[in-house]
Coordinates of C-alpha atoms and ligand atoms in Angstrom, one line a residue:
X1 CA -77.2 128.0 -34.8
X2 CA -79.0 131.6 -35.6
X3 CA -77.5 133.7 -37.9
X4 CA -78.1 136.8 -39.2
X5 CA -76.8 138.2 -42.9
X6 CA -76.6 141.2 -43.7
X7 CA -76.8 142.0 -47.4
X8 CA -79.0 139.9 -50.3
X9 CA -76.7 140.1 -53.1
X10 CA -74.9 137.3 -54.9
X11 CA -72.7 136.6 -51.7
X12 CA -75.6 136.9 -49.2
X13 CA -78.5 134.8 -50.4
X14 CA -75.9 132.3 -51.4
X15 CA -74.3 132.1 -47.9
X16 CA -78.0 132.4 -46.1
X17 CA -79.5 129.9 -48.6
X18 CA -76.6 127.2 -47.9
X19 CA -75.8 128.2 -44.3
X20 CA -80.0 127.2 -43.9
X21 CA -79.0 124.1 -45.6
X22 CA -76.5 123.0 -43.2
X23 CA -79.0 123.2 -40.8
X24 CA -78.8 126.7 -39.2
X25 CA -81.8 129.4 -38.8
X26 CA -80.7 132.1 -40.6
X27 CA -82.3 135.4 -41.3
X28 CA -81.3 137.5 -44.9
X29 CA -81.5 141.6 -44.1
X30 CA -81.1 143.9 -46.8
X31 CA -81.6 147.7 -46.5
X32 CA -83.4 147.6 -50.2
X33 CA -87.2 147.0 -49.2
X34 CA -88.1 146.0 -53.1
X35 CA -85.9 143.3 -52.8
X36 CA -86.8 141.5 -49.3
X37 CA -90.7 142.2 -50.4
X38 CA -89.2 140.2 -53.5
X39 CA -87.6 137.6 -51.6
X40 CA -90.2 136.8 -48.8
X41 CA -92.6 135.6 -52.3
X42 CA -89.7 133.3 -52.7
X43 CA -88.9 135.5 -55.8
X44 CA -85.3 135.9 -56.5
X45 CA -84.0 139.0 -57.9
X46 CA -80.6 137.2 -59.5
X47 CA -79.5 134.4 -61.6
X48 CA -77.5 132.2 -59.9
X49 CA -78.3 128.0 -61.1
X50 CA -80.2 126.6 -58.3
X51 CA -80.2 129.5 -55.9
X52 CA -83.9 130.1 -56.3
X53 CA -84.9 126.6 -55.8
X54 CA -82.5 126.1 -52.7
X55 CA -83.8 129.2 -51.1
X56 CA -87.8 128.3 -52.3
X57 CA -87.0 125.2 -49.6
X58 CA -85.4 126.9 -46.8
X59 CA -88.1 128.9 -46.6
X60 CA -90.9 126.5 -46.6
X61 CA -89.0 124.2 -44.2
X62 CA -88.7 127.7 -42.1
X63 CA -85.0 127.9 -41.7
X64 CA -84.4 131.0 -44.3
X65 CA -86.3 134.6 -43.0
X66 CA -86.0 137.9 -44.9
X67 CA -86.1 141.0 -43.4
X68 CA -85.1 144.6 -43.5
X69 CA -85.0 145.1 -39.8
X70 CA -81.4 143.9 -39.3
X71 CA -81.4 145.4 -35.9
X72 CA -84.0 143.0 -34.3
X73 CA -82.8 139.9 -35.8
X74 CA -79.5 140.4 -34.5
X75 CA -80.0 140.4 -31.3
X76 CA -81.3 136.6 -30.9
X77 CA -78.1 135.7 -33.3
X78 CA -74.6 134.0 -32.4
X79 CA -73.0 135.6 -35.6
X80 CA -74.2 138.2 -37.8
X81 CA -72.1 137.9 -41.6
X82 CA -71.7 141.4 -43.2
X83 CA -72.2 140.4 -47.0
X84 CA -72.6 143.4 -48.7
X85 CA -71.2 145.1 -51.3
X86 CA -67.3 146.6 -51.2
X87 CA -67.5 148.6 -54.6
X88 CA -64.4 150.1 -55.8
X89 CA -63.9 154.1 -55.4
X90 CA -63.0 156.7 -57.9
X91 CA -58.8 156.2 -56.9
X92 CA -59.3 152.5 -57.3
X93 CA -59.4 151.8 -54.0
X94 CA -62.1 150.0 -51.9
X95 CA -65.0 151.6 -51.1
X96 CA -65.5 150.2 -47.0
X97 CA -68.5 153.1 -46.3
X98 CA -71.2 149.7 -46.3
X99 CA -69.5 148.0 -44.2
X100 CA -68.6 150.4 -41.8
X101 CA -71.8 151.3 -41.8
X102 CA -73.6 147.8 -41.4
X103 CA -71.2 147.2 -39.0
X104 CA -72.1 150.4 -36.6
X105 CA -75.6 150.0 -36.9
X106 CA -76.0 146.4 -36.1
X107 CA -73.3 146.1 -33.0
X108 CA -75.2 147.7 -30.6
X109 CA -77.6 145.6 -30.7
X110 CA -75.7 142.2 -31.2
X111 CA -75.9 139.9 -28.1
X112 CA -72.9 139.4 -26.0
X113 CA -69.8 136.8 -27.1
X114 CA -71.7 136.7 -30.5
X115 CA -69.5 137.3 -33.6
X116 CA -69.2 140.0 -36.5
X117 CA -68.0 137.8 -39.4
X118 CA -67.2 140.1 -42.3
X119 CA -67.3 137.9 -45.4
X120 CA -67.1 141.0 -47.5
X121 CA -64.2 141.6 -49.7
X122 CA -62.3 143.7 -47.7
X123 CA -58.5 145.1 -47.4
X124 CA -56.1 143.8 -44.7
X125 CA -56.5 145.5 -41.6
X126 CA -60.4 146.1 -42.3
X127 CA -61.6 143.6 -39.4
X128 CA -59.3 144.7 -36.8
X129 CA -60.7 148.5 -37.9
X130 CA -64.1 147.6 -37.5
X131 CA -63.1 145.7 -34.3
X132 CA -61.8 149.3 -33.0
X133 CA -65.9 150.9 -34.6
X134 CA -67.6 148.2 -32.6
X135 CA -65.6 148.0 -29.2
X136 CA -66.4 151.9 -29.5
X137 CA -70.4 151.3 -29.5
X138 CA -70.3 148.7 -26.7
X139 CA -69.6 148.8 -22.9
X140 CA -67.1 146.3 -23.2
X141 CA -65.6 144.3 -25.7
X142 CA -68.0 141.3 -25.7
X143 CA -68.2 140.5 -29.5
X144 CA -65.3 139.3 -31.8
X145 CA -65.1 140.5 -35.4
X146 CA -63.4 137.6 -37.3
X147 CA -63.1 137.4 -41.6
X148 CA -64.3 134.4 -43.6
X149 CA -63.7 135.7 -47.2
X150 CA -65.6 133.9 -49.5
X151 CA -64.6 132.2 -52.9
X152 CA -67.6 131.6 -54.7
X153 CA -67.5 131.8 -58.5
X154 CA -71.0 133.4 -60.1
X155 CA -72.4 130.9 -62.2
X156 CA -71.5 128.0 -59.8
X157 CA -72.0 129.9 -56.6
X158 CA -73.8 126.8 -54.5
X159 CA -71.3 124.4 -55.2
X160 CA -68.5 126.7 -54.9
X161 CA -70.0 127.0 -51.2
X162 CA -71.1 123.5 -50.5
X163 CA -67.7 121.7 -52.0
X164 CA -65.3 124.7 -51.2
X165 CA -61.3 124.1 -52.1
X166 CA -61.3 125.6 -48.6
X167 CA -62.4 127.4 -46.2
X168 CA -60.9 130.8 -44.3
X169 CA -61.2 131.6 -41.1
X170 CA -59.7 134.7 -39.7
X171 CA -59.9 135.4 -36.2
X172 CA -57.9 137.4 -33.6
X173 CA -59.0 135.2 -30.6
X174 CA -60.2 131.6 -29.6
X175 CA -63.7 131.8 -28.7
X176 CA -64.6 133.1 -32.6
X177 CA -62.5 130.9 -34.5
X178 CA -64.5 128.5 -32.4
X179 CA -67.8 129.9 -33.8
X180 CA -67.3 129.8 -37.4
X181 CA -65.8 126.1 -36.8
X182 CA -69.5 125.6 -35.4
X183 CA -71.0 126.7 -38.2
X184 CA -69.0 125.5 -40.9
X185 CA -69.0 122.0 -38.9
X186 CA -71.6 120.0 -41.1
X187 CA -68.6 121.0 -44.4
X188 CA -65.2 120.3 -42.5
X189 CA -67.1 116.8 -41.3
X190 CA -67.4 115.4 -45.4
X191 CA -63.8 116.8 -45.7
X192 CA -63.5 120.4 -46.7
X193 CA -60.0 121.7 -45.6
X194 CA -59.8 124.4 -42.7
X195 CA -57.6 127.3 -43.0
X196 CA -57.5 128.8 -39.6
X197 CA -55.0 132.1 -38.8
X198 CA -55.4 135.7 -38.4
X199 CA -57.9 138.3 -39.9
X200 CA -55.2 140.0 -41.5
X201 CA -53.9 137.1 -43.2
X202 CA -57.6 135.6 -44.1
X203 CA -58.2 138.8 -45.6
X204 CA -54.8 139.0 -47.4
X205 CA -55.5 135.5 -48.4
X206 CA -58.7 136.5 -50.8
X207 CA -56.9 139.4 -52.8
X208 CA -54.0 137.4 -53.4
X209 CA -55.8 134.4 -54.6
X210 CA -58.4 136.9 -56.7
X211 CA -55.3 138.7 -57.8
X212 CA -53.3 135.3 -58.9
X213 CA -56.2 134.1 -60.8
X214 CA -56.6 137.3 -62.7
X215 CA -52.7 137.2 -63.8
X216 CA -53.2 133.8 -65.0
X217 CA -56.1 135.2 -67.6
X218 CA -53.5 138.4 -68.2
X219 CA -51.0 136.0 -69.2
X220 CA -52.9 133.7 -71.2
X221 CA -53.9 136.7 -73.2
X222 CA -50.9 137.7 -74.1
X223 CA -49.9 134.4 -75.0
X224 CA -52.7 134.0 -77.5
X225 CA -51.5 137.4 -79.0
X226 CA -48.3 135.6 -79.0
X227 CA -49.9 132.8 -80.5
X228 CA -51.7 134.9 -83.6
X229 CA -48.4 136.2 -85.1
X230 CA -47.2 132.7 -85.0
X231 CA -49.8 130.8 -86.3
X232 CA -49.8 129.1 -83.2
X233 CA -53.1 127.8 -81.4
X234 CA -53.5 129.0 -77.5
X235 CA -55.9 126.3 -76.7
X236 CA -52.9 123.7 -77.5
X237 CA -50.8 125.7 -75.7
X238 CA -52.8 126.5 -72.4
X239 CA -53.5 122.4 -72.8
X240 CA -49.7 121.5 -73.0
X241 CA -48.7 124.1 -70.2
X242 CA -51.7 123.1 -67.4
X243 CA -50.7 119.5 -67.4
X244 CA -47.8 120.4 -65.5
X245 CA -49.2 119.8 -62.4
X246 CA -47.4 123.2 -60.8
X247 CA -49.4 125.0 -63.0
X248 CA -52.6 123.2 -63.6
X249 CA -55.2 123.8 -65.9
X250 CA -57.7 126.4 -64.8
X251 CA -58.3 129.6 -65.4
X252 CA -55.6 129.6 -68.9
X253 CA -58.6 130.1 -71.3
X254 CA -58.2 133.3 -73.3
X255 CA -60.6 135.9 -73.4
X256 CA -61.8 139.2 -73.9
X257 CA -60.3 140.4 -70.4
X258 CA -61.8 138.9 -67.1
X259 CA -64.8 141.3 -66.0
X260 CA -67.3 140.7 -63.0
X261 CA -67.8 142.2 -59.5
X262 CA -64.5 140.9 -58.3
X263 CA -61.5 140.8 -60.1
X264 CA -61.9 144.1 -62.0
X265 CA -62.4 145.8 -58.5
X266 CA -60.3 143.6 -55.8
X267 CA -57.2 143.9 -58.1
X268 CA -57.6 147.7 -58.5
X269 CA -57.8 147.4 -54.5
X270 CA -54.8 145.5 -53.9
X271 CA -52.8 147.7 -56.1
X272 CA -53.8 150.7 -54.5
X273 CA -52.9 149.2 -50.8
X274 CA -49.7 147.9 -52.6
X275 CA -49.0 152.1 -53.2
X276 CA -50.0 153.3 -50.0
X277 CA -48.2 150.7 -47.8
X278 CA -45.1 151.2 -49.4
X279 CA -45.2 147.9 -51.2
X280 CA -45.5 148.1 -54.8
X281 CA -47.4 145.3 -57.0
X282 CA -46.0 146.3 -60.6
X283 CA -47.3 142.8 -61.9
X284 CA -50.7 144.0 -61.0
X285 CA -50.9 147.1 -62.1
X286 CA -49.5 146.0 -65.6
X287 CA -52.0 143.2 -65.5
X288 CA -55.1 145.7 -64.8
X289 CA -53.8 148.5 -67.7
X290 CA -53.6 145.2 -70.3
X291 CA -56.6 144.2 -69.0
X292 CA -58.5 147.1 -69.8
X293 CA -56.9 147.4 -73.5
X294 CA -57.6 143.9 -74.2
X295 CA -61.1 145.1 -74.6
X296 CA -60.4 148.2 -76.5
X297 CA -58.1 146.0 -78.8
X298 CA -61.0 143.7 -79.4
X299 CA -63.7 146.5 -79.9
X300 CA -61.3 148.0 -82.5
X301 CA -60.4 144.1 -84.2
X302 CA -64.4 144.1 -84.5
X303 CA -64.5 147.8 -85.6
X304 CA -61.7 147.0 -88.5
X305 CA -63.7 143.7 -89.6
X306 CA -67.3 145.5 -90.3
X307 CA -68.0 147.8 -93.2
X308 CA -68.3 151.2 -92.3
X309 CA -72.0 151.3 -90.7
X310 CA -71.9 147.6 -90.7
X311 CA -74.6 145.3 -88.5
X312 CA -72.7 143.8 -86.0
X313 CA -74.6 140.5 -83.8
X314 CA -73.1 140.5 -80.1
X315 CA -73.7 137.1 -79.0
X316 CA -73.6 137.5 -74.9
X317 CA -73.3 140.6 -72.6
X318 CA -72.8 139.2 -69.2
X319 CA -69.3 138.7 -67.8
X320 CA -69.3 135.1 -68.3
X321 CA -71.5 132.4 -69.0
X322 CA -74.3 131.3 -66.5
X323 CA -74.8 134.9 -64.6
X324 CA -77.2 137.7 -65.5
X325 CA -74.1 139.8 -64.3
X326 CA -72.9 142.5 -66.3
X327 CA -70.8 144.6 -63.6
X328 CA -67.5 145.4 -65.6
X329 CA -68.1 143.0 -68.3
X330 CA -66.1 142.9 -71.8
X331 CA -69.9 144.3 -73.3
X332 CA -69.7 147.7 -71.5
X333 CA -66.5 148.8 -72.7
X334 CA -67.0 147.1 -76.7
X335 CA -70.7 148.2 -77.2
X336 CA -70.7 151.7 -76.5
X337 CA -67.4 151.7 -78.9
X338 CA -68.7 150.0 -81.6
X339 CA -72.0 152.4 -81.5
X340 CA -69.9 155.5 -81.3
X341 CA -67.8 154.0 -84.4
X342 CA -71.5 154.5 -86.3
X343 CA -72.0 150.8 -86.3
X344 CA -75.5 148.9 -85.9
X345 CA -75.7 146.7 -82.9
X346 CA -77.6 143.7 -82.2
X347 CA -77.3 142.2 -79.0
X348 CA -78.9 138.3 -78.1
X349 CA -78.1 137.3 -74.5
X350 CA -79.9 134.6 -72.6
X351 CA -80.1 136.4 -69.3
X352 CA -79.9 140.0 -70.5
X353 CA -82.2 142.1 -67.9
X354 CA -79.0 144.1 -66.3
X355 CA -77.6 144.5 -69.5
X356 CA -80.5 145.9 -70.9
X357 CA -80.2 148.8 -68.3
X358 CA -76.7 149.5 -69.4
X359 CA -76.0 149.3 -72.7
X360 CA -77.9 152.3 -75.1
X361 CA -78.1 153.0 -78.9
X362 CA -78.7 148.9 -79.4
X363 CA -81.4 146.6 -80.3
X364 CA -81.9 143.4 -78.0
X365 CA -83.2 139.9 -79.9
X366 CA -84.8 137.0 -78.3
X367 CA -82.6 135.0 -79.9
X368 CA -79.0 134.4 -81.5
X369 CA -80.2 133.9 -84.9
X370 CA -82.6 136.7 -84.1
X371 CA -79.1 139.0 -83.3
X372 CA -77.5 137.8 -86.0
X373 CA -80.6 138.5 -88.7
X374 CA -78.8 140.4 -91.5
X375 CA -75.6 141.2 -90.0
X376 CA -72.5 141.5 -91.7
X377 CA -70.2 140.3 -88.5
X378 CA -71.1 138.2 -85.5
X379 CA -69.4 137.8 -82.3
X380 CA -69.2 135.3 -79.4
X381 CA -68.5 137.4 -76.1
X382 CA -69.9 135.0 -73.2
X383 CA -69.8 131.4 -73.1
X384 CA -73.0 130.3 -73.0
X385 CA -73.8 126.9 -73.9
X386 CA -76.4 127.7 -76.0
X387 CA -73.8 129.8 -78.3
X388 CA -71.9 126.3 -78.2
X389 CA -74.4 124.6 -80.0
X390 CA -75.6 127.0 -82.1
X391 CA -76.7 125.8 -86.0
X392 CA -73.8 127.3 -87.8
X393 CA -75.4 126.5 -91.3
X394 CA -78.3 128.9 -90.0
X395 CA -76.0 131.2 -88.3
X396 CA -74.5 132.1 -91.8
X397 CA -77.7 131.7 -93.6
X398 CA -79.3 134.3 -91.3
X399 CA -76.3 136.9 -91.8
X400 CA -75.6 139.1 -94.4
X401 CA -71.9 139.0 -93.9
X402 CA -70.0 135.7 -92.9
X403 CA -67.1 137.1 -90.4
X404 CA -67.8 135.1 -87.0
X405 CA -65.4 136.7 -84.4
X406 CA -65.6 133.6 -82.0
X407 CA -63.5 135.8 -78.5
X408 CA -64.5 132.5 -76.1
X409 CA -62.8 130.0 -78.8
X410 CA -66.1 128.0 -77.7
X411 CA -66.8 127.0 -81.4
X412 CA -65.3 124.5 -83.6
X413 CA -63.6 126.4 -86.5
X414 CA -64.0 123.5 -89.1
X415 CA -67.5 123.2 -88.5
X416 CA -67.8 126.9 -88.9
X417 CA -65.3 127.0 -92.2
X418 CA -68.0 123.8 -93.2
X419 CA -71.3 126.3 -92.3
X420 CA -69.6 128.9 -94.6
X421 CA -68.1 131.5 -92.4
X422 CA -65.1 133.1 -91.9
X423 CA -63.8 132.2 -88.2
X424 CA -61.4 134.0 -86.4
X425 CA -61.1 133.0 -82.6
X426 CA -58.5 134.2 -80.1
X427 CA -54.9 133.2 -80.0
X428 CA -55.5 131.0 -83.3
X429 CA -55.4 131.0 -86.7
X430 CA -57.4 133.5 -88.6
X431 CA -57.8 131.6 -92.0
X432 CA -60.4 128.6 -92.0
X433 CA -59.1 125.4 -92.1
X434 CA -59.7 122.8 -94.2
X435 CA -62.2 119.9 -93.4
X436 CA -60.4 117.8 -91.2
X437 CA -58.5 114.5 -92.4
X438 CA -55.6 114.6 -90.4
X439 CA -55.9 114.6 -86.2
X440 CA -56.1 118.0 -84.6
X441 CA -52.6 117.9 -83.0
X442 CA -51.3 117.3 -86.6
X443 CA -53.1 120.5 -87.9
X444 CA -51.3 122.4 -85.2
X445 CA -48.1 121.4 -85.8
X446 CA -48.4 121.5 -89.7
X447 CA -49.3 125.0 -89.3
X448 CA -46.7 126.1 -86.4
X449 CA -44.1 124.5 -88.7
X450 CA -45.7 126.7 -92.0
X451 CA -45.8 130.3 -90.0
X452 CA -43.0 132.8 -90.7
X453 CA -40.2 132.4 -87.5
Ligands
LIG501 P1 -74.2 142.8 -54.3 O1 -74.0 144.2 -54.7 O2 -74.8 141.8 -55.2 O3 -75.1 142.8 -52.9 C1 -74.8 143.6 -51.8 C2 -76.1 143.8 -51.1 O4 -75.9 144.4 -49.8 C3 -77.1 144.7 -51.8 O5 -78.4 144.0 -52.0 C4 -77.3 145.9 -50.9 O6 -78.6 146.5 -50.9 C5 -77.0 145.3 -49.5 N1 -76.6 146.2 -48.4 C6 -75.8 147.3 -48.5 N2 -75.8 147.8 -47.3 C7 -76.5 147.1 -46.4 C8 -76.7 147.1 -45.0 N3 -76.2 148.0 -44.2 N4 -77.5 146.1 -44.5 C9 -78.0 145.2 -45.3 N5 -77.8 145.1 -46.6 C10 -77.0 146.0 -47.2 O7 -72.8 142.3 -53.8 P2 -72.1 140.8 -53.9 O8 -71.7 140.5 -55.3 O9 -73.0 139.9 -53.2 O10 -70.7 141.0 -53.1 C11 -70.7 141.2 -51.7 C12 -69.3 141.1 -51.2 O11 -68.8 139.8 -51.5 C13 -68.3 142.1 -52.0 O12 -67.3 142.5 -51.0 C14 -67.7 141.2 -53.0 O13 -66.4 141.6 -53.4 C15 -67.6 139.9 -52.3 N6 -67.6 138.7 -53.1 C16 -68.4 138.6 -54.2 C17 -68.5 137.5 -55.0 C18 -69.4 137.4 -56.2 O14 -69.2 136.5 -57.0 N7 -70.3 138.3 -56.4 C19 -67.7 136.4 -54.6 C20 -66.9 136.5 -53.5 C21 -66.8 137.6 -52.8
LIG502 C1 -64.0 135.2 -59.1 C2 -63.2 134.1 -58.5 O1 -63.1 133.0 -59.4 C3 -63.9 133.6 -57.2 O2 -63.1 132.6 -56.6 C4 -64.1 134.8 -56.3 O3 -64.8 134.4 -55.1 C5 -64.9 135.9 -57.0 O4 -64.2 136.3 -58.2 C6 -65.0 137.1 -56.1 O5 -64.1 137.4 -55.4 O6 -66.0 137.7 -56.2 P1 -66.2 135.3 -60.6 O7 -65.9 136.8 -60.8 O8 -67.6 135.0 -60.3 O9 -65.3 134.7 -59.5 O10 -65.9 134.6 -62.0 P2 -64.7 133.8 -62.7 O11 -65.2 132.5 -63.1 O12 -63.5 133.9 -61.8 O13 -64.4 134.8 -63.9 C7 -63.9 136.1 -63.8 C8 -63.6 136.7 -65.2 O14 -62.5 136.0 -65.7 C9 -64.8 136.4 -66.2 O15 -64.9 137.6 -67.0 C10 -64.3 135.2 -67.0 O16 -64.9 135.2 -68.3 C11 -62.8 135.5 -67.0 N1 -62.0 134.3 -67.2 C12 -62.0 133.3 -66.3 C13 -61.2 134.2 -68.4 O17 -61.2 135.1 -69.3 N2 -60.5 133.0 -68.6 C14 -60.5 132.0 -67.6 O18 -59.8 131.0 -67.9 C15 -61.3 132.1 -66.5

């Protein structure tokens, strides 16, 4: 089938790469001529794992186009996907101006009983709005707007796509839903599970599930601040609580407050529409104030370990681990409060460019050890692997200090207390612990049953 996408950010070349992949013609627009120039040399302006590879083939076998003139390719195309950006505004809400905009200037000249799939983040209602914007720049109504939200994860974005939990369809009327089935045939044939219904309840569908997900990080928080009065261990604890099989295991690892393009923003949104519907969400809105002073808490726990004008080595900047994505990651809101605090920063991250634009009054290294050269406190903030394997006994060597402030819990505390440092993760015990003898779920215990009730 030909298909046209508009928008070549994370949501956009990952849809056109693995749409292209299943089989269909597909042509990438984006108004930003740097980037298509970019793209059409097969360079990709993001780190996604695989994406550049992917879309390096699509092109050759001549399934995957760039462009910037949207308007021509749509008109040979049987769905056009509106993947661009849905930032949030200065209330909170969602910002809809580029996809009301993508949407106007592309209808007109869409070709008839083709389909306006918004895959966009957008709130309830938007689709059947942008119905009304398009039915007003046609004759008739001759083209459907339906909503396919899209659930990617960054990091693991193509096989979030290609092995989806599921996939949404919204769609108002037969002859669309009927489209996207079409397209998204080559998935739903090795098994992927179809949720067909209405664009409101497709587009109600993402926010809940973006806004569920984030209270499950809220809460896991606030169990491993639970869990450091105690002398209780939130790893064991997420561990014991996700084997119920209501709950699951994912997304209970404890953090410095989820960041990203997405949650930050969509739960923001789905608050605000909460307020001006009439129906409040008070669990969100608690979850998105505790979100934000999770970070400030941490930047101040880091502030309150260094001496005054300390070196501090910030291992990672992007949101999480496999992204070059910095967009309301823990880094903006801890850096810039550690430099105004007077201390010296040091960042190491292994994908750092965006970063790099966004972060001032620092100095970037080419490596950990490089970051951690002389400083008196080091701390983990993104998950990279390579952060999971670092050489401890060269980590502490390399610093001045030995406070390791580990806020992914991604390394192993005895082999830290071993190297020499002083390890404090999240939701566990500050002091080191002896070298092991007894089993892990023994240490636990022994320690639960020494705390203070
Ligand atoms: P992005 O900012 O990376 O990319 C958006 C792109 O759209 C930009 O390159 C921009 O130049 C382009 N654009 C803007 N107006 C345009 C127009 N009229 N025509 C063509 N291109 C245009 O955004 P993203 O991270 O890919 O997110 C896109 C949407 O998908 C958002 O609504 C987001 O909430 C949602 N989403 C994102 C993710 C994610 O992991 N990033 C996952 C699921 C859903
Ligand atoms: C998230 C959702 O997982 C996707 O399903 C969704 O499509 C996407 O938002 C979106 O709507 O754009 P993403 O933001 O790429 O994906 O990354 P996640 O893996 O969900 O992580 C979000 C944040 O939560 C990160 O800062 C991460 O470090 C944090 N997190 C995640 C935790 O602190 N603990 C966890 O257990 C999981």
């Amino acid at each position: 089938m030909k298909i046209v996408v508009l928008g070549a950010g994370y949501v956009g070349l990952t849809t056109s790469a693995c749409l292209a992949d299943l089989g269909h013609d597909v042509t990438c627009c984006d108004i930003d001529g740097d980037r298509i120039a970019a793209l059409e040399r097969a360079e990709v302006p993001i780190y996604e794992p695989g994406l550049s590879e992917l879309i390096s083939k699509q092109i050759a076998l001549g399934r995957l186009q760039f462009t910037t003139h949207a308007t021509k390719a749509a008109g040979g195309a049987e769905a056009v996907f509106l993947a661009v950006g849905t930032p949030s505004d200065a209330s909170g809400d969602i910002d809809l101006s580029y996809v009301e905009a993508a949407a106007k200037t592309i209808a007109p000249y869409m070709q008839s009983r083709a389909v306006l799939v918004i895959k966009s983040t957008v709130v309830a209602g938007t689709a059947r709005r942008i119905q009304a914007l398009v039915d007003a720049s046609r004759e008739r109504r001759d083209i459907a707007v339906a909503s396919n939200p899209e659930f990617l994860r960054e990091g693991s974005a193509l096989k979030d796509f290609m092995q989806a939990d599921r996939i949404v369809i919204g769609a108002d009327e037969p002859g669309s839903e009927a489209v996207l089935r079409e397209i998204y045939a080559p998935l739903l044939m090795r098994g992927v599970p179809l949720v067909a219904t209405q664009t409101v309840n497709a587009e109600l569908i993402k926010y809940a599930a973006n806004a569920l997900l984030a209270l499950r990080i809220g809460f896991i928080n606030d169990v491993a601040n639970l869990c450091e009065k105690l002398g209780g261990d939130v790893a064991a604890v997420a561990d014991g609580i996700g084997r119920d099989q209501r709950i699951g295991p994912a997304f209970l690892s404890a953090g410095p407050g989820f960041g990203g393009s997405c949650f930050p923003k969509d739960t923001r949104a789905f608050a605000s529409t909460g307020r001006r519907h009439g129906a409040p969400q008070p669990l969100i809105e608690a979850l998105i104030e505790q979100n934000e002073l999770r970070k400030q808490m941490l930047a101040e726990r880091i502030i309150d370990s260094a001496p005054r004008s300390g070196r501090v080595a910030i291992l990672g900047t992007s949101f999480k681990a496999n992204t070059d994505d910095v967009r309301e990651a823990a880094a903006l809101t801890i850096v810039p409060m550690l430099v105004e605090a007077g201390l010296d920063i040091h960042l190491h991250d292994p994908q750092p460019n965006s970063a790099k634009r966004l972060l001032s009054g620092v100095q970037w290294h080419e490596s950990a050890l490089g970051a951690a050269k002389g400083a008196d406190v080091a701390v983990v903030l993104t998950e990279w692997d390579e952060y999971r394997t670092l050489d401890l006994a060269k980590l502490c060597d390399a610093m001045e200090g030995r406070a390791l402030l580990d806020f992914r819990n991604i390394i192993d505390r005895e082999r830290a207390a071993a190297a020499g440092l002083s390890y404090q993760g999240l939701g566990r015990s500050a002091l080191p612990l002896q070298p092991a003898k007894r089993g892990y779920g023994t240490s636990v215990m022994a320690r639960v049953a020494a705390s203070p009730a």
